[in-house]
């Protein structure tokens, strides 16, 4: 494998141009076109936020109100935070149209001034979120854009779910994304309307990966290097871009057959995922990666607690 040294990420690249994902866009557009909701799911770095932003830009124009939230892990313990992000800016517009009990419950939950909890104000709060969305939709279509649902605080998830299940034909569409490692996206569907279309983002093809690297300025990579990046990254866009960057920054590019340099940023991400595994699974993986031809019997033995 040879690596040319004349590629660098140019300042003028437009990171949000979406490469590939045609089938996903077709399915999502069909669903959103008929007033439905969409949940994108898949592993870290696969491209969920990229697609979410593109669809939000496309459908945001047709909505009268666009509500957004993008929770983070460090803030996910704060009750009602996502709901405050979603409804904070429209609270003045809707609160006068809510019955007093709902208005008080919602205002104290969203402003953090009162001592609102789901236990104490349960029904009033749930109805308030539903009424607020209905009130907004009375004036025109509403688009809710929620990224990183895995970090939605549980109180907001509960309230959104309650409203979503009752919106019926009200023109409120939800466009959400959630990071998942397997098929555990279904519990996140509880925060979306019942007929939500869940779409999993799979790996990019080798040609798409090559286009992605080109587009980000990592041009001139030999085909064998692009193949190595595709294989090592498993078709994951973030992993591929990080590998591309590490190659661009590496003063001594790997020789043919040598493994690609793995940047610290990626190592941390992969280690995080490994830490979620059991002792047995980690031991099995260690033996699998160290053995020249690990047999099934060897892996079984490695995984056993003895
Ligand atoms: N189809 C694509 N076309 C162009 N760039 C992409 C595509 N998919 C992903 N990328 C790029 O790859 C990187 C990771 O993508 P993104 O942030 O959308 O992943 P994600 O699935 O939202 O990850 P996370 O779970 O960490 O939020 C970004 O730099 C993004 O611009
Ligand atoms: Mg994302």
Coordinates of C-alpha atoms and ligand atoms in Angstrom, one line a residue:
X1 CA 0.0 0.0 0.0
X2 CA 1.4 3.4 -0.9
X3 CA 0.1 6.7 0.3
X4 CA 0.6 10.0 -1.4
X5 CA 1.4 12.8 0.8
X6 CA -0.3 15.6 -1.2
X7 CA -3.8 15.5 0.3
X8 CA -5.1 17.8 3.0
X9 CA -8.6 18.8 4.1
X10 CA -9.4 22.0 2.1
X11 CA -11.1 24.8 4.0
X12 CA -13.8 25.2 1.3
X13 CA -15.3 21.7 1.6
X14 CA -19.0 21.5 2.4
X15 CA -19.3 18.8 5.0
X16 CA -23.0 18.5 4.8
X17 CA -23.3 17.3 1.2
X18 CA -24.8 13.8 1.7
X19 CA -23.1 11.0 -0.2
X20 CA -25.2 7.9 -1.1
X21 CA -28.2 7.0 1.1
X22 CA -30.6 7.3 -1.9
X23 CA -32.9 4.5 -0.8
X24 CA -33.1 5.9 2.7
X25 CA -34.0 9.4 1.3
X26 CA -36.7 7.8 -0.9
X27 CA -38.3 6.0 2.0
X28 CA -38.1 8.9 4.3
X29 CA -39.5 11.4 1.8
X30 CA -42.4 9.1 1.0
X31 CA -43.2 8.8 4.7
X32 CA -42.7 12.6 5.5
X33 CA -44.6 13.4 2.3
X34 CA -47.7 11.7 3.6
X35 CA -47.4 13.5 7.0
X36 CA -45.6 10.6 8.8
X37 CA -42.6 10.6 11.1
X38 CA -39.2 9.0 10.8
X39 CA -36.7 7.6 13.2
X40 CA -33.1 7.1 12.0
X41 CA -31.0 4.7 13.9
X42 CA -27.5 3.2 13.7
X43 CA -24.1 3.1 15.4
X44 CA -21.9 6.2 16.2
X45 CA -20.5 8.0 13.2
X46 CA -22.6 6.2 10.6
X47 CA -24.2 9.4 9.4
X48 CA -27.5 9.8 11.2
X49 CA -27.1 13.5 12.0
X50 CA -26.0 14.2 8.5
X51 CA -29.1 12.7 7.0
X52 CA -31.3 14.2 9.8
X53 CA -30.0 17.7 9.0
X54 CA -30.5 17.2 5.2
X55 CA -34.1 16.1 5.7
X56 CA -34.8 18.8 8.3
X57 CA -33.5 21.4 5.8
X58 CA -35.7 19.9 3.1
X59 CA -38.9 19.7 5.1
X60 CA -38.4 22.6 7.5
X61 CA -39.4 25.1 4.8
X62 CA -42.9 23.6 4.5
X63 CA -43.5 23.7 8.3
X64 CA -44.7 26.8 10.0
X65 CA -42.9 25.8 13.2
X66 CA -39.8 23.8 13.5
X67 CA -39.0 22.6 17.1
X68 CA -35.5 21.2 17.8
X69 CA -33.6 19.5 20.4
X70 CA -30.3 17.7 20.5
X71 CA -29.6 16.3 24.0
X72 CA -26.2 15.5 25.3
X73 CA -25.0 12.7 27.5
X74 CA -23.8 15.1 30.3
X75 CA -27.1 16.8 30.5
X76 CA -29.4 13.8 30.2
X77 CA -30.1 13.7 33.9
X78 CA -31.8 17.1 33.9
X79 CA -35.6 16.5 33.8
X80 CA -37.5 18.4 31.1
X81 CA -34.4 19.8 29.4
X82 CA -35.2 18.4 26.0
X83 CA -38.7 19.7 26.3
X84 CA -37.4 23.1 27.3
X85 CA -35.2 23.1 24.1
X86 CA -38.2 22.1 22.0
X87 CA -40.9 24.4 23.5
X88 CA -38.9 27.1 25.2
X89 CA -39.0 29.5 22.3
X90 CA -42.7 29.1 21.6
X91 CA -43.9 29.0 25.2
X92 CA -45.1 32.6 25.0
X93 CA -47.0 31.9 21.8
X94 CA -48.9 28.9 23.2
X95 CA -49.2 29.4 27.0
X96 CA -52.1 31.8 26.8
X97 CA -54.0 29.1 24.9
X98 CA -53.6 26.5 27.6
X99 CA -56.0 25.9 30.5
X100 CA -54.6 27.5 33.7
X101 CA -53.5 24.2 35.4
X102 CA -51.7 23.0 32.2
X103 CA -50.0 26.5 31.7
X104 CA -48.7 26.6 35.3
X105 CA -47.4 23.0 35.2
X106 CA -45.7 23.6 31.8
X107 CA -44.2 26.9 32.7
X108 CA -42.8 25.6 36.0
X109 CA -41.4 22.5 34.3
X110 CA -39.8 24.4 31.4
X111 CA -38.4 27.4 33.3
X112 CA -37.2 25.3 36.3
X113 CA -38.7 28.0 38.6
X114 CA -41.4 25.8 40.2
X115 CA -41.0 22.4 41.8
X116 CA -42.5 20.5 38.9
X117 CA -42.2 16.7 38.7
X118 CA -43.8 14.1 36.6
X119 CA -45.3 12.5 39.8
X120 CA -46.8 15.7 41.1
X121 CA -48.0 17.4 37.9
X122 CA -48.3 14.2 35.9
X123 CA -51.5 14.6 34.0
X124 CA -51.5 18.4 33.7
X125 CA -48.0 18.3 32.3
X126 CA -48.8 15.5 29.8
X127 CA -51.9 17.3 28.6
X128 CA -50.0 20.6 28.4
X129 CA -47.5 19.2 26.0
X130 CA -50.2 17.7 23.9
X131 CA -52.2 21.0 24.0
X132 CA -49.1 23.0 23.1
X133 CA -48.4 20.9 20.0
X134 CA -52.0 21.1 19.0
X135 CA -52.1 24.9 19.5
X136 CA -49.0 25.3 17.3
X137 CA -50.4 23.0 14.7
X138 CA -53.6 25.1 14.5
X139 CA -51.6 27.8 12.8
X140 CA -49.7 25.5 10.4
X141 CA -47.6 22.3 10.2
X142 CA -45.1 21.5 12.9
X143 CA -41.8 19.7 12.4
X144 CA -40.1 18.3 15.5
X145 CA -36.4 17.6 14.9
X146 CA -34.8 15.6 17.7
X147 CA -31.2 14.2 17.4
X148 CA -29.5 11.8 19.8
X149 CA -32.6 10.5 21.4
X150 CA -30.5 8.1 23.4
X151 CA -29.7 11.0 25.7
X152 CA -33.3 12.4 25.9
X153 CA -34.0 12.9 29.6
X154 CA -36.6 10.4 30.7
X155 CA -39.2 13.0 31.7
X156 CA -39.1 14.6 28.3
X157 CA -39.3 11.2 26.6
X158 CA -42.4 10.3 28.6
X159 CA -44.2 13.6 27.9
X160 CA -43.3 13.6 24.2
X161 CA -44.4 10.0 23.9
X162 CA -47.8 10.7 25.6
X163 CA -48.4 13.6 23.1
X164 CA -47.2 11.6 20.1
X165 CA -49.6 8.8 20.8
X166 CA -52.5 11.2 20.8
X167 CA -51.8 13.6 18.0
X168 CA -53.7 11.5 15.4
X169 CA -54.2 13.6 12.3
X170 CA -52.8 16.8 13.8
X171 CA -50.1 18.0 11.4
X172 CA -47.1 17.3 13.7
X173 CA -44.2 15.3 12.1
X174 CA -41.3 14.0 14.0
X175 CA -37.8 13.5 12.5
X176 CA -35.6 11.8 15.0
X177 CA -32.2 10.1 15.2
X178 CA -30.9 7.7 17.9
X179 CA -27.5 6.0 18.3
X180 CA -27.9 2.2 18.7
X181 CA -25.6 -0.7 18.4
X182 CA -28.2 -3.3 17.6
X183 CA -31.9 -3.4 17.2
X184 CA -32.7 -1.7 20.5
X185 CA -34.2 1.3 18.6
X186 CA -37.7 0.2 19.4
X187 CA -37.8 1.6 22.9
X188 CA -37.0 5.0 21.4
X189 CA -40.1 4.7 19.2
X190 CA -42.1 5.3 22.3
X191 CA -41.3 9.0 22.1
X192 CA -42.6 9.1 18.5
X193 CA -46.1 8.7 16.9
X194 CA -47.3 5.1 16.5
X195 CA -46.8 4.9 12.7
X196 CA -43.2 6.2 12.7
X197 CA -40.9 4.7 10.1
X198 CA -37.7 3.4 11.7
X199 CA -34.8 3.3 9.3
X200 CA -31.4 1.8 10.1
X201 CA -28.3 3.3 8.5
X202 CA -26.0 0.6 7.2
X203 CA -22.4 0.9 6.1
X204 CA -21.3 3.0 3.1
X205 CA -20.1 1.1 0.0
X206 CA -16.5 1.2 -1.0
X207 CA -17.4 3.6 -3.9
X208 CA -19.3 5.9 -1.5
X209 CA -16.4 5.9 0.9
X210 CA -14.1 6.8 -1.8
X211 CA -16.4 9.7 -2.8
X212 CA -16.6 10.8 0.9
X213 CA -12.8 10.9 1.2
X214 CA -12.5 12.8 -2.1
X215 CA -15.2 15.2 -1.0
X216 CA -13.4 16.0 2.2
X217 CA -10.2 16.7 0.4
X218 CA -8.4 13.4 1.0
X219 CA -7.9 13.1 -2.7
X220 CA -5.3 11.1 -4.6
X221 CA -5.4 8.1 -2.2
X222 CA -4.5 4.9 -4.0
X223 CA -7.4 2.5 -4.5
X224 CA -5.8 0.0 -2.2
X225 CA -5.6 2.5 0.6
X226 CA -9.3 3.4 0.1
X227 CA -10.1 -0.3 0.2
X228 CA -8.1 -0.6 3.4
X229 CA -9.9 2.3 4.9
X230 CA -13.3 0.9 3.9
X231 CA -12.4 -2.5 5.4
X232 CA -11.0 -1.1 8.6
X233 CA -13.8 1.4 9.1
X234 CA -16.5 -1.2 8.3
X235 CA -18.2 1.4 6.0
X236 CA -18.5 3.9 8.9
X237 CA -18.1 7.5 7.7
X238 CA -16.7 8.9 10.9
X239 CA -14.1 6.1 11.3
X240 CA -13.1 6.5 7.6
X241 CA -12.7 10.2 7.9
X242 CA -10.6 9.8 11.1
X243 CA -8.4 7.2 9.4
X244 CA -8.1 9.5 6.4
X245 CA -7.0 12.3 8.7
X246 CA -4.5 10.2 10.5
X247 CA -3.0 9.1 7.2
X248 CA -2.8 12.7 6.1
X249 CA -1.0 13.7 9.3
X250 CA 1.2 10.7 9.6
X251 CA 4.8 11.6 8.6
X252 CA 5.6 8.0 7.8
X253 CA 2.8 6.4 5.9
X254 CA 2.3 2.6 6.5
X255 CA 4.0 0.3 4.0
X256 CA 1.9 -2.1 1.9
X257 CA 0.2 -4.7 4.1
X258 CA 0.8 -2.7 7.3
X259 CA -2.2 -1.8 9.4
X260 CA -3.5 1.8 9.0
X261 CA -2.7 4.2 11.8
X262 CA -5.6 4.5 14.3
X263 CA -6.0 8.0 15.7
X264 CA -6.5 8.5 19.4
X265 CA -10.0 9.9 18.8
X266 CA -11.1 6.6 17.2
X267 CA -9.3 4.5 19.8
X268 CA -11.4 6.2 22.6
X269 CA -14.6 5.6 20.7
X270 CA -13.9 1.9 20.1
X271 CA -12.7 1.4 23.7
X272 CA -15.9 2.9 24.9
X273 CA -17.8 0.3 23.0
X274 CA -15.5 -2.5 24.2
X275 CA -16.0 -1.4 27.8
X276 CA -19.8 -2.1 27.4
X277 CA -19.0 -5.8 26.7
X278 CA -18.8 -8.5 29.4
X279 CA -15.4 -9.9 30.6
X280 CA -16.1 -13.1 28.7
X281 CA -16.9 -11.3 25.4
X282 CA -13.7 -9.2 25.7
X283 CA -11.6 -12.2 26.4
X284 CA -13.1 -14.0 23.4
X285 CA -12.4 -11.0 21.2
X286 CA -8.8 -10.7 22.4
X287 CA -8.1 -14.4 21.6
X288 CA -9.9 -14.0 18.2
X289 CA -7.7 -11.0 17.3
X290 CA -4.5 -12.5 18.5
X291 CA -4.9 -16.0 17.0
X292 CA -3.7 -16.6 13.4
X293 CA -6.7 -18.9 12.7
X294 CA -8.9 -19.0 15.8
X295 CA -11.2 -22.0 15.8
X296 CA -14.7 -22.0 17.3
X297 CA -13.6 -24.4 20.0
X298 CA -10.7 -22.0 21.0
X299 CA -13.1 -19.1 21.1
X300 CA -15.6 -21.1 23.2
X301 CA -12.8 -22.0 25.6
X302 CA -11.6 -18.3 25.7
X303 CA -15.1 -17.1 26.7
X304 CA -15.6 -19.6 29.5
X305 CA -15.1 -18.6 33.1
X306 CA -12.6 -21.0 34.6
Ligands
LIG1 N1 -23.6 10.1 3.7 C1 -22.6 11.0 4.1 N2 -22.2 11.9 3.2 C2 -21.2 12.8 3.6 N3 -20.7 12.8 4.8 C3 -21.1 11.9 5.7 C4 -22.1 11.0 5.4 N4 -22.3 10.2 6.5 C5 -21.5 10.7 7.5 N5 -20.8 11.7 7.0 C6 -19.8 12.5 7.8 O1 -19.3 11.6 8.7 C7 -19.2 12.2 10.0 C8 -20.1 11.4 11.0 O2 -21.4 11.6 10.6 P1 -22.6 11.9 11.6 O3 -22.2 13.0 12.7 O4 -23.8 12.3 10.8 O5 -22.8 10.5 12.4 P2 -23.8 10.1 13.5 O6 -24.4 8.8 13.0 O7 -24.8 11.2 13.7 O8 -22.9 9.8 14.7 P3 -23.2 10.0 16.3 O9 -23.9 8.7 16.7 O10 -21.9 10.1 16.9 O11 -24.0 11.2 16.5 C9 -19.5 13.6 9.8 O12 -18.3 14.3 9.6 C10 -20.3 13.6 8.6 O13 -20.2 14.9 7.9
LIG2 MG1 -25.1 12.3 15.4

